[in-house]
Short mmCIF file of C-alpha atoms and ligand atoms in Angstrom, two decimals:
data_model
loop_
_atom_site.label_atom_id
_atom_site.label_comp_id
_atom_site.label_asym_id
_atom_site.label_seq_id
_atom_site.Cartn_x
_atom_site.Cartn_y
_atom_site.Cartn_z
CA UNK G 416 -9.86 43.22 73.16
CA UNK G 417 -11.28 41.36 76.18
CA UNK G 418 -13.89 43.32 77.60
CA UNK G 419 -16.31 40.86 78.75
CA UNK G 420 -15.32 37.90 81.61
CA UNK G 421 -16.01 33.89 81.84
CA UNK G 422 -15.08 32.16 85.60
CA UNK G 423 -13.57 29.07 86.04
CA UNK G 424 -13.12 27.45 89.52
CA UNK G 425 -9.85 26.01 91.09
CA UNK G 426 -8.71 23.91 93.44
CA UNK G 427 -4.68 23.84 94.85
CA UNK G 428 -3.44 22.09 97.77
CA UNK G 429 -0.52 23.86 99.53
CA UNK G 430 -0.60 21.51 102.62
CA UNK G 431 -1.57 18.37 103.45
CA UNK G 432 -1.03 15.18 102.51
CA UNK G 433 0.37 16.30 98.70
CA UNK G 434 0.61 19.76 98.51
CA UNK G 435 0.48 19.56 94.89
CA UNK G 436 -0.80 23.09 94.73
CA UNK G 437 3.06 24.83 94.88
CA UNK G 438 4.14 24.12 91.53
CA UNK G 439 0.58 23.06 90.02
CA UNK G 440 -0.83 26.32 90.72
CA UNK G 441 2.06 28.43 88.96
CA UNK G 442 1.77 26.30 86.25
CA UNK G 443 -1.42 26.84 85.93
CA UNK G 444 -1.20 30.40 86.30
CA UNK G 445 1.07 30.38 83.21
CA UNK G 446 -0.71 28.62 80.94
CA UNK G 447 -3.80 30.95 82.00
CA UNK G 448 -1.93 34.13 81.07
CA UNK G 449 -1.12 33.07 77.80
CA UNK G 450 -4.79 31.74 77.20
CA UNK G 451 -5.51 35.44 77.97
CA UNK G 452 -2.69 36.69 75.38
CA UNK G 453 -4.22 34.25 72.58
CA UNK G 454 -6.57 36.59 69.98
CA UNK G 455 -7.28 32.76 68.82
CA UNK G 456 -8.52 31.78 71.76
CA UNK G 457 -11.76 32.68 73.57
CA UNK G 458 -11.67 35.93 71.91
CA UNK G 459 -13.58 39.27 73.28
CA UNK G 460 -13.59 37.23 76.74
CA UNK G 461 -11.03 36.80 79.41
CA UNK G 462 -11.27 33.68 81.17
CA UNK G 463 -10.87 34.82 85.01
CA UNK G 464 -9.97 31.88 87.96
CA UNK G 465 -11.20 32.03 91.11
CA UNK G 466 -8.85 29.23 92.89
CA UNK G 467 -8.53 28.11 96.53
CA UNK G 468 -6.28 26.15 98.66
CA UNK G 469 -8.15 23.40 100.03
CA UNK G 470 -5.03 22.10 101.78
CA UNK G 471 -5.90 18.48 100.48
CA UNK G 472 -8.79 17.79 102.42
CA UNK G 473 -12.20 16.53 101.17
CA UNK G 474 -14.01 18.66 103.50
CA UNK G 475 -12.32 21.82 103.09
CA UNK G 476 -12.42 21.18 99.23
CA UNK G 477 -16.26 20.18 99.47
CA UNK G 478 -16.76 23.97 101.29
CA UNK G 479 -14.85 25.50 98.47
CA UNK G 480 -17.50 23.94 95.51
CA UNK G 481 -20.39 25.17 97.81
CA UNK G 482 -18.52 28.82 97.68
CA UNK G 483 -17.68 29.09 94.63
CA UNK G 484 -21.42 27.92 93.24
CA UNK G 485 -23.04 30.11 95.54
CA UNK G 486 -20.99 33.32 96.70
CA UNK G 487 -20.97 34.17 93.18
CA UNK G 488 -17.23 35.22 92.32
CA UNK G 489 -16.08 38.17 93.80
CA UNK G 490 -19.47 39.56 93.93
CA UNK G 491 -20.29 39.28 90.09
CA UNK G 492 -23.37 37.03 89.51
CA UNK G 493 -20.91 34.73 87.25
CA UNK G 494 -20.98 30.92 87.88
CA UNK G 495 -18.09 29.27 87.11
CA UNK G 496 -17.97 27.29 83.80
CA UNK G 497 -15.66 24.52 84.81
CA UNK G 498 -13.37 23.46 87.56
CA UNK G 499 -10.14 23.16 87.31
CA UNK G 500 -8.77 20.69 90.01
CA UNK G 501 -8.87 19.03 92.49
CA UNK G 502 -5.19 17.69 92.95
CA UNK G 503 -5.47 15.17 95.58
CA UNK G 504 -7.78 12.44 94.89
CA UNK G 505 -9.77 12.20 98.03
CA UNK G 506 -10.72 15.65 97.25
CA UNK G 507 -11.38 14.76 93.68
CA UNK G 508 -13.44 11.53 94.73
CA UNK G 509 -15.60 14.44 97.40
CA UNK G 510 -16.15 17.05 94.79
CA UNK G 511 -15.98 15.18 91.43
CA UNK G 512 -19.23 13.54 93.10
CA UNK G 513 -20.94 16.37 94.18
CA UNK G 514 -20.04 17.98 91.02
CA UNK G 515 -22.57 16.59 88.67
CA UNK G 516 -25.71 17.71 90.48
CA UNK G 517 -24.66 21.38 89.51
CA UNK G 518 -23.52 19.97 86.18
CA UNK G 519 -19.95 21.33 86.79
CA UNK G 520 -17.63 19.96 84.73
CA UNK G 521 -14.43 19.06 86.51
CA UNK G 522 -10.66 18.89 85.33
CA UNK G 523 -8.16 17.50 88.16
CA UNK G 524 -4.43 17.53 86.89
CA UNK G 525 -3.47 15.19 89.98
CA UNK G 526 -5.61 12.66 90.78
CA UNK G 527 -4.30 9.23 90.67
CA UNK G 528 -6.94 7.04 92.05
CA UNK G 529 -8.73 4.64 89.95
CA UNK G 530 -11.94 4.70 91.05
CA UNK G 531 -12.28 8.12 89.69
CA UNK G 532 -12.82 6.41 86.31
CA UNK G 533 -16.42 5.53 87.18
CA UNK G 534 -18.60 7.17 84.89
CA UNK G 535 -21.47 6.74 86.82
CA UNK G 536 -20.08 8.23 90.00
CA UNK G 537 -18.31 11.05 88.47
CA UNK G 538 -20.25 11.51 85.31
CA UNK G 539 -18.75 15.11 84.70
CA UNK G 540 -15.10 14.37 85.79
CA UNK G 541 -11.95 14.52 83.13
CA UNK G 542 -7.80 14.36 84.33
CA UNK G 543 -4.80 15.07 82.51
CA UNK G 544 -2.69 12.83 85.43
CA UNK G 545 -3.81 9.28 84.27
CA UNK G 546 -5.02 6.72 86.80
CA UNK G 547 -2.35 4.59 88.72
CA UNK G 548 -4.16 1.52 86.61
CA UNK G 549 -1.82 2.78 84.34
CA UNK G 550 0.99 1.48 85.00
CA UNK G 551 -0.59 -2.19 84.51
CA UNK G 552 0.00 -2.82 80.83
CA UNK G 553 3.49 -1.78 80.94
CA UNK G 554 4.29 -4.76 83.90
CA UNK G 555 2.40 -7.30 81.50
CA UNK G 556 3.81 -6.42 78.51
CA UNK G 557 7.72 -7.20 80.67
CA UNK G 558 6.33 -10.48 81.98
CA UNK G 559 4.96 -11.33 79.02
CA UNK G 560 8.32 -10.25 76.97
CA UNK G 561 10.42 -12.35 79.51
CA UNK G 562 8.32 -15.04 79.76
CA UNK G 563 7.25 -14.63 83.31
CA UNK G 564 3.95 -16.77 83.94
CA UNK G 565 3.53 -16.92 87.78
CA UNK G 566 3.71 -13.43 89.68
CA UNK G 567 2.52 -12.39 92.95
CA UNK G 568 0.68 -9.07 93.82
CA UNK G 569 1.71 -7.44 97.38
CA UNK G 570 -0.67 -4.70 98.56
CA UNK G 571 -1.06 -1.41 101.70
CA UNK G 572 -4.62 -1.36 101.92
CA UNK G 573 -5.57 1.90 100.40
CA UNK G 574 -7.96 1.87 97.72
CA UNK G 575 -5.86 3.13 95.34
CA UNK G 576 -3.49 0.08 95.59
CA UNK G 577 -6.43 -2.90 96.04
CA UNK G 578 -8.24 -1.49 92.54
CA UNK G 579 -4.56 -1.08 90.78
CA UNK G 580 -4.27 -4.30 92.25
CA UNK G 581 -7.81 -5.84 91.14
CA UNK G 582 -7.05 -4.60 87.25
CA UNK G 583 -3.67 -6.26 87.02
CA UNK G 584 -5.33 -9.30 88.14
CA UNK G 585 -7.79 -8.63 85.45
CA UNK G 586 -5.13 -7.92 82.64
CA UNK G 587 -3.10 -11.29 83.90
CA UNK G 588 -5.67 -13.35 84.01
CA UNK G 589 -6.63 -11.91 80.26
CA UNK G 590 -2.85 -12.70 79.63
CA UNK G 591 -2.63 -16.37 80.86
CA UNK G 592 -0.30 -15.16 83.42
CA UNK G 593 -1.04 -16.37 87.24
CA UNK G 594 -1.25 -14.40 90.14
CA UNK G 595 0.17 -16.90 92.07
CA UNK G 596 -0.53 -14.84 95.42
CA UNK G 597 -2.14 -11.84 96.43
CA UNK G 598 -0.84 -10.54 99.55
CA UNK G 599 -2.59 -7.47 101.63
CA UNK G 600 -0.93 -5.42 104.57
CA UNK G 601 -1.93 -2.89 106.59
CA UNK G 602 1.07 -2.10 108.76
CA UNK G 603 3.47 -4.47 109.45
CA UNK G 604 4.44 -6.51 105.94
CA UNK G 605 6.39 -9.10 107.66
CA UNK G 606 3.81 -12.25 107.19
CA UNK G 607 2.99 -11.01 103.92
CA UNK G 608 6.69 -11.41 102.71
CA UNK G 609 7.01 -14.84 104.35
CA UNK G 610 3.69 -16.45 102.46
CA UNK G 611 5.64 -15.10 99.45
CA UNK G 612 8.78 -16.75 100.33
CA UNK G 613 6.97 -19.78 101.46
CA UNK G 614 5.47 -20.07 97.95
CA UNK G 615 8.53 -19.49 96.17
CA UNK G 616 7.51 -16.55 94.76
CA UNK G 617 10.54 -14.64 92.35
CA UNK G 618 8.45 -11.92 90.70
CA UNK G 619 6.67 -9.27 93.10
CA UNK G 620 4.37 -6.45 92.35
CA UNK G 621 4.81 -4.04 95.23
CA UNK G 622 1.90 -1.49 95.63
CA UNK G 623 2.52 1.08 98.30
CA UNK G 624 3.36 4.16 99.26
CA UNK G 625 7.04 5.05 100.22
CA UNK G 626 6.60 4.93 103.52
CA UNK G 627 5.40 1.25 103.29
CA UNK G 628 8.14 0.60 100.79
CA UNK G 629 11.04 0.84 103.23
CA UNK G 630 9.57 -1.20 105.47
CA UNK G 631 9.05 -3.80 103.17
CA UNK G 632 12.51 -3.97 101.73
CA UNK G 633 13.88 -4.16 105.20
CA UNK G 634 11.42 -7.30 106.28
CA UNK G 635 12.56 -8.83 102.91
CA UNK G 636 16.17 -8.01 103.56
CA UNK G 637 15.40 -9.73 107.18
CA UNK G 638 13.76 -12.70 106.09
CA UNK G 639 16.81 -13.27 103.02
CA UNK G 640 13.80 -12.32 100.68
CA UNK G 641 15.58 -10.90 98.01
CA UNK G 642 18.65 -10.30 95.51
CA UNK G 643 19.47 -12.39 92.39
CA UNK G 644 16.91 -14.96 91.43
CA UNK G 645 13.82 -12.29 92.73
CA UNK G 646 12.19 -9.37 90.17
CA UNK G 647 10.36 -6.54 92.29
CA UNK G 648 8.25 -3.99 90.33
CA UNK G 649 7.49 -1.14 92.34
CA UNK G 650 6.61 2.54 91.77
CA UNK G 651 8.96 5.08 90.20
CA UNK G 652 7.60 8.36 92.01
CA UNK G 653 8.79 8.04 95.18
CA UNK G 654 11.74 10.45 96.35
CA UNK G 655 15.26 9.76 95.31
CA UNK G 656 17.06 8.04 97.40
CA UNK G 657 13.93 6.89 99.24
CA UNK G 658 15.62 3.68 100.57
CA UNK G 659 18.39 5.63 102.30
CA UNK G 660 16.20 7.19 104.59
CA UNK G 661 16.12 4.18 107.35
CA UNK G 662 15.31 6.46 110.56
CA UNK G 663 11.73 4.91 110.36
CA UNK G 664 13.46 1.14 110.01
CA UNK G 665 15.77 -1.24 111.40
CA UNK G 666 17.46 -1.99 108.70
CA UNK G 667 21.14 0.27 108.05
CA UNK G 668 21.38 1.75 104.18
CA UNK G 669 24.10 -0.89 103.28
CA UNK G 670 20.91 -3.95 104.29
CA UNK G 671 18.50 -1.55 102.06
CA UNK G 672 21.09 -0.94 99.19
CA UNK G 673 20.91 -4.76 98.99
CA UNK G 674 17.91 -5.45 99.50
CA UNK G 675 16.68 -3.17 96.54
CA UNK G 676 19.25 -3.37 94.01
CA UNK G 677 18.10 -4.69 90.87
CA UNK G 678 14.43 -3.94 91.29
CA UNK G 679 12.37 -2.09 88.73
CA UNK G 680 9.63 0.71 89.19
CA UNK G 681 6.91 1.87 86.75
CA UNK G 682 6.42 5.46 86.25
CA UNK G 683 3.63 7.62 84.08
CA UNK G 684 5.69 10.37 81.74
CA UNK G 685 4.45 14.08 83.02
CA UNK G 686 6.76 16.14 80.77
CA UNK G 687 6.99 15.15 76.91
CA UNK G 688 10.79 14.48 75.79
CA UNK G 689 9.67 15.84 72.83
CA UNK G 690 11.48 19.31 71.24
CA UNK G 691 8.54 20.70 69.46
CA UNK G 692 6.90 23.54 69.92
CA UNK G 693 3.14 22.90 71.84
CA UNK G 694 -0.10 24.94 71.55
CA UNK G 695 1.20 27.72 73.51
CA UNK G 696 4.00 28.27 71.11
CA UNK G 697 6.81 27.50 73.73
CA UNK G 698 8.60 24.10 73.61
CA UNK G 699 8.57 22.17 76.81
CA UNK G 700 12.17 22.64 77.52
CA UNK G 701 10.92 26.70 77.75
CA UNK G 702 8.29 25.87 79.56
CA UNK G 703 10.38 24.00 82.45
CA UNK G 704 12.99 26.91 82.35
CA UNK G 705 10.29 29.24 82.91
CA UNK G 706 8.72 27.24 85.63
CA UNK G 707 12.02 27.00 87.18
CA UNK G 708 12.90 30.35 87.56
CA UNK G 709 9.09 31.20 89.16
CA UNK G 710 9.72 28.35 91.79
CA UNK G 711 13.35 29.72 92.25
CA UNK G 712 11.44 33.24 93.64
CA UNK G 713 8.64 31.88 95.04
CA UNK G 714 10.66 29.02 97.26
CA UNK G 715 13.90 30.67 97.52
CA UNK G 716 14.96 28.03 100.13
CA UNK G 717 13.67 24.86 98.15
CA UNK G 718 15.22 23.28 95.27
CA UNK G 719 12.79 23.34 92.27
CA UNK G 720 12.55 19.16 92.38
CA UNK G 721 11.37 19.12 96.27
CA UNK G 722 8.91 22.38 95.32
CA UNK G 723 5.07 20.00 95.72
CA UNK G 724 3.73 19.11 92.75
CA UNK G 725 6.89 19.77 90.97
CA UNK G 726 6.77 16.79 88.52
CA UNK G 727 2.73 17.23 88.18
CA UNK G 728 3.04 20.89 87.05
CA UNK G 729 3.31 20.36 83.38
CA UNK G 730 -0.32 18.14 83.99
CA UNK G 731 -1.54 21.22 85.47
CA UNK G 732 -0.49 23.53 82.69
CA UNK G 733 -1.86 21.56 79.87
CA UNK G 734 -5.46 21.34 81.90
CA UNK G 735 -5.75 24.93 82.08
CA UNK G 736 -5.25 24.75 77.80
CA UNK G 737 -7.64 21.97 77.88
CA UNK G 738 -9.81 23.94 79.48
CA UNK G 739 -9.70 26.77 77.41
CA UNK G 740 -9.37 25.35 73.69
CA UNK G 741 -12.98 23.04 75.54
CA UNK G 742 -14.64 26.55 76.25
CA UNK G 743 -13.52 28.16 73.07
CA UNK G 744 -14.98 25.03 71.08
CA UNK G 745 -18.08 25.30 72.89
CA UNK G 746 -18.37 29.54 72.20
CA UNK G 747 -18.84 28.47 68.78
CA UNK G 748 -21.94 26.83 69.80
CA UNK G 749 -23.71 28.33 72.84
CA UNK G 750 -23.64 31.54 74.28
CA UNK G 751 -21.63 30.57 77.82
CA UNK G 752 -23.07 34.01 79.35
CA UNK G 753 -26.08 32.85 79.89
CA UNK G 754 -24.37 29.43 81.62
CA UNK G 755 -26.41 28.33 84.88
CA UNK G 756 -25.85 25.12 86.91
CA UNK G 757 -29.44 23.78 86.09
CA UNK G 758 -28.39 24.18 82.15
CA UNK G 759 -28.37 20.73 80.89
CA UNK G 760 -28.62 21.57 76.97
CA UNK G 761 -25.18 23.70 77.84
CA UNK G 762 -24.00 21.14 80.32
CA UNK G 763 -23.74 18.35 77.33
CA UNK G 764 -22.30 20.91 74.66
CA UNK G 765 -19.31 21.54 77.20
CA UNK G 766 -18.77 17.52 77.84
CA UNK G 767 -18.75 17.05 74.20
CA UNK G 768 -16.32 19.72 73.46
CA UNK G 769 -14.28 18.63 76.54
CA UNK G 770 -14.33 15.25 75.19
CA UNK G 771 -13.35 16.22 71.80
CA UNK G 772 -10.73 18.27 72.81
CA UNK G 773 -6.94 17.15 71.97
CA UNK G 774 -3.86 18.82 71.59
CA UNK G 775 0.19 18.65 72.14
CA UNK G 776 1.21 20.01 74.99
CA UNK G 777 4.32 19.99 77.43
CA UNK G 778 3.22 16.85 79.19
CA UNK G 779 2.66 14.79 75.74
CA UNK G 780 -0.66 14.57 73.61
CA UNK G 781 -3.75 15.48 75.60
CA UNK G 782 -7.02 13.60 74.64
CA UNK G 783 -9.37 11.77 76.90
CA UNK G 784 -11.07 8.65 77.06
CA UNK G 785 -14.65 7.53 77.67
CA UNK G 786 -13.91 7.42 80.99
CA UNK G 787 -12.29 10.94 81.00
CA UNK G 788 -9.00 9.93 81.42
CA UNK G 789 -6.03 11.18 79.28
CA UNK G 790 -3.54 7.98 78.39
CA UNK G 791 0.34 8.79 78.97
CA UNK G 792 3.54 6.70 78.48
CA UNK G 793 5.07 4.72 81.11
CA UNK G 794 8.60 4.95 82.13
CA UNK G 795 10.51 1.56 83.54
CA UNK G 796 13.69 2.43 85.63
CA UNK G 797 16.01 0.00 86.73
CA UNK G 798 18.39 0.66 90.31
CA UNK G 799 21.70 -0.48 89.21
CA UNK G 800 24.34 0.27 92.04
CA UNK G 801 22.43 2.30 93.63
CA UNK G 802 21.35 4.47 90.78
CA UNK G 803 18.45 4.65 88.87
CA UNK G 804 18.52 3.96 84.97
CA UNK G 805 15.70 4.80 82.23
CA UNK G 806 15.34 1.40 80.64
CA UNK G 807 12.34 1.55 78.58
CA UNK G 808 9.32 3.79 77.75
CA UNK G 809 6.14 2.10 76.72
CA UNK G 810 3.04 3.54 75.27
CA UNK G 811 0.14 1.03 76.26
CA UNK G 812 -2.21 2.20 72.93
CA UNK G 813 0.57 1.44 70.67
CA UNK G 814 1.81 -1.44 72.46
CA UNK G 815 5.07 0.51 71.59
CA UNK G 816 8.37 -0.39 73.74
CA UNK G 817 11.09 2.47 73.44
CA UNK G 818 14.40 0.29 74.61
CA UNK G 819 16.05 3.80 76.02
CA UNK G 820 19.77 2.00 76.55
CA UNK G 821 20.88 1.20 73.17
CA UNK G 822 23.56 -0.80 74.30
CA UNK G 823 20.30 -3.27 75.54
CA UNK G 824 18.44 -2.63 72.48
CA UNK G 825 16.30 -5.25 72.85
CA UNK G 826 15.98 -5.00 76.73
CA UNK G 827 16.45 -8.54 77.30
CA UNK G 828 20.09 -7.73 78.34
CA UNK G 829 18.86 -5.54 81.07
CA UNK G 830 17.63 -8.37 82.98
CA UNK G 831 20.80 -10.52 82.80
CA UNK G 832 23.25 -7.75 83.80
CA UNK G 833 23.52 -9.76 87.23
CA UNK G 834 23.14 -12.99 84.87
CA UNK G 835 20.63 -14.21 86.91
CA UNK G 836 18.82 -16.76 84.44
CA UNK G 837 17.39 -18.37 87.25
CA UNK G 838 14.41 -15.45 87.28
CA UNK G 839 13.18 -17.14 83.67
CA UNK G 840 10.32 -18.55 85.95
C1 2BX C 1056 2.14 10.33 90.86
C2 2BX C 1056 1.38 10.96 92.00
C3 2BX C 1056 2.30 11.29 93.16
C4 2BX C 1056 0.30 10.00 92.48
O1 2BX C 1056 -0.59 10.65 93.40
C5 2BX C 1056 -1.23 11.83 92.87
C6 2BX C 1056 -2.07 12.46 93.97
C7 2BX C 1056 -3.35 11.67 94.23
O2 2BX C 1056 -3.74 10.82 93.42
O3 2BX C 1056 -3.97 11.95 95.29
C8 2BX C 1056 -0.18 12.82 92.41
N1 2BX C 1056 0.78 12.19 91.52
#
């Protein structure tokens, strides 16, 4: 029996820049009802959201916090217990900020940037989407398996790429590989790529968004910057196909098929591959079904894979359960009626019950750092022809490598499948 109410807050973009909202608030949603279901779980209460689109901007998001900490919720004098969201990071970096003065804490499922790691800054701020630093230890632990000493690190200036870009120069330097050259653009990447050739450089970090990424291959392509003998690393999320789209270039897709073939991308794992059943009973084959069939009626003219936040959801689903099981630990211990933003004594019994929280869910094993960051596994693709091939999955707290092509089970085959022995630079 629930007859008495908690609030949480949330936050889901569905415009803007990532309208990670679509699919992340559906997922949510989910993952909410069967909260509500659970007798296990926050029992006599039912945890009630009060969420808002802030279309991904800061501003919009930072008018939402002051509503939803001061227009009471729908007219009860509740304040919400937690926030769940932001997506987008600049929203996160606005209101994870603010957040702290009200001692709200904050759980984003889609915020990337690494800044949001500061403790300091965001002192009350936890994600189950890990930070794009990431992807770092798996691109050491490949040069470092194939003997690559002397890399180069090219960058779009947007603060999420320069501090990706300042840890892997931390983690190389701690891994007596050089970072040969560091190369920033803003727009155009053409000088950048011809310092790199200049140098000789053969193994290229790219950090950039897809946009950025086309026009980079085509400069390289254009300045005979590429092929057998060079090893790109970029990143694995962007679209499929996302070199084929050359109406913002002037390169043709044959010069970009080229260009790119053979290059690898990093990507953080969002849904477990795991067949075993997670805390909400369902495995996360089930859950994906289910998720499916929602997006199928709520975007009837969108396949499920272009629906926003599509590939995020399963982060958003397993915040909403961290969430919860965080509250129902802390019900044990305080009594979260009487909850009120000046509460510090019930402010530090919900971070350390946020902070001890861990479970299995449909995007992995949730737990969070110091920083309040949940770790995930990294994927490594490879484009082959064109097509894009799982190689390896690595697990940078294990220092675990998965080979995922047993036919390479060691992985070193998967460089040489062009033989191209003159990379072992
Ligand atoms: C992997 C990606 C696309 C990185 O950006 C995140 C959004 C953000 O950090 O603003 C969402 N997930």
């Amino acid at each position: 029996k629930r007859d008495r109410t908690l609030w949480i807050g949330g936050m889901f973009p569905q415009a803007g820049e990532w309208a990670g909202g679509e699919a992340c608030f559906p997922a949510a949603l989910k993952a909410l009802n069967e909260v509500n279901r659970r007798i296990d779980v926050l029992p006599g209460y039912y945890l009630n959201l009060s969420a808002y689109d802030t279309r991904c901007s800061p501003g919009l998001g930072t008018t939402i916090l002051y509503e939803l900490l001061y227009n009471k919720t729908f007219g009860t004098n509740n304040s919400i217990l937690m926030l769940l969201g932001p997506a987008c990071s600049p929203v996160s970096t606005a209101v994870g900020e603010a957040a702290k003065m009200w001692n709200l804490i904050v759980l984003s499922y889609g915020s990337s940037s690494p800044a949001l790691s500061n403790r300091v800054r965001f002192a009350t701020f936890f994600r189950t989407h890990p930070p794009a630093t990431l992807h770092n230890p798996t691109r050491i632990k490949f040069f470092q398996l194939f003997n690559w000493k002397r890399i180069a690190i090219l960058i779009q200036t947007e603060e999420v790429w320069q501090s990706t870009a300042e840890h892997l120069e931390q983690l190389a330097r701690e891994n007596n590989i050089h970072v040969a050259v560091r190369q920033l653009f803003d727009n155009d990447p053409s000088h950048a790529i011809s310092n790199l050739k200049k140098d000789d450089i053969r193994i290229i970090v790219g950090l950039f968004y897809e946009e950025k990424a086309r026009k980079v291959f085509c400069k390289a392509y254009q300045q005979n910057y590429f092929g057998e003998g060079y090893v790109w690393w970029t990143i694995g999320w962007y679209a499929d196909n996302w070199f084929l789209k050359v109406n913002d270039i002037d390169c043709t897709e044959e010069e970009m098929a080229k260009a790119v073939e053979g290059h690898f991308t990093t990507e953080i794992q969002m849904l477990t591959d795991s067949t075993q059943e997670t805390i909400s009973d369902i495995t996360p084959q089930l859950f994906i079904a289910d998720l499916n069939s929602t997006l199928r009626e709520l975007f009837p003219y969108k396949p499920v894979e272009s629906v926003g936040g599509y590939v995020e959801a399963p982060l958003a689903y397993d915040a909403t359960w961290a969430l919860a099981l965080a509250l129902n630990r802390s019900l044990t211990r305080t009594d979260l009626e009487k909850w009120s933003y000046d509460n510090l004594q019930m402010k530090n019994i919900m971070m350390e019950d946020m902070e001890n929280t861990q479970f299995f869910g449909v995007s992995g094993f949730v737990k969070f750092d110091k920083q309040g960051n949940r770790m995930s596994k990294i994927v490594v693709e490879q484009l082959r022809n064109g097509v894009y091939h799982r190689i390896a999955r690595f697990d940078a707290q294990t220092g675990i490598i998965e080979w995922l092509r047993k036919e390479e089970k060691d992985g070193k085959r998967c460089w040489n499948y062009k033989n191209n022995s003159s990379i072992e630079r």
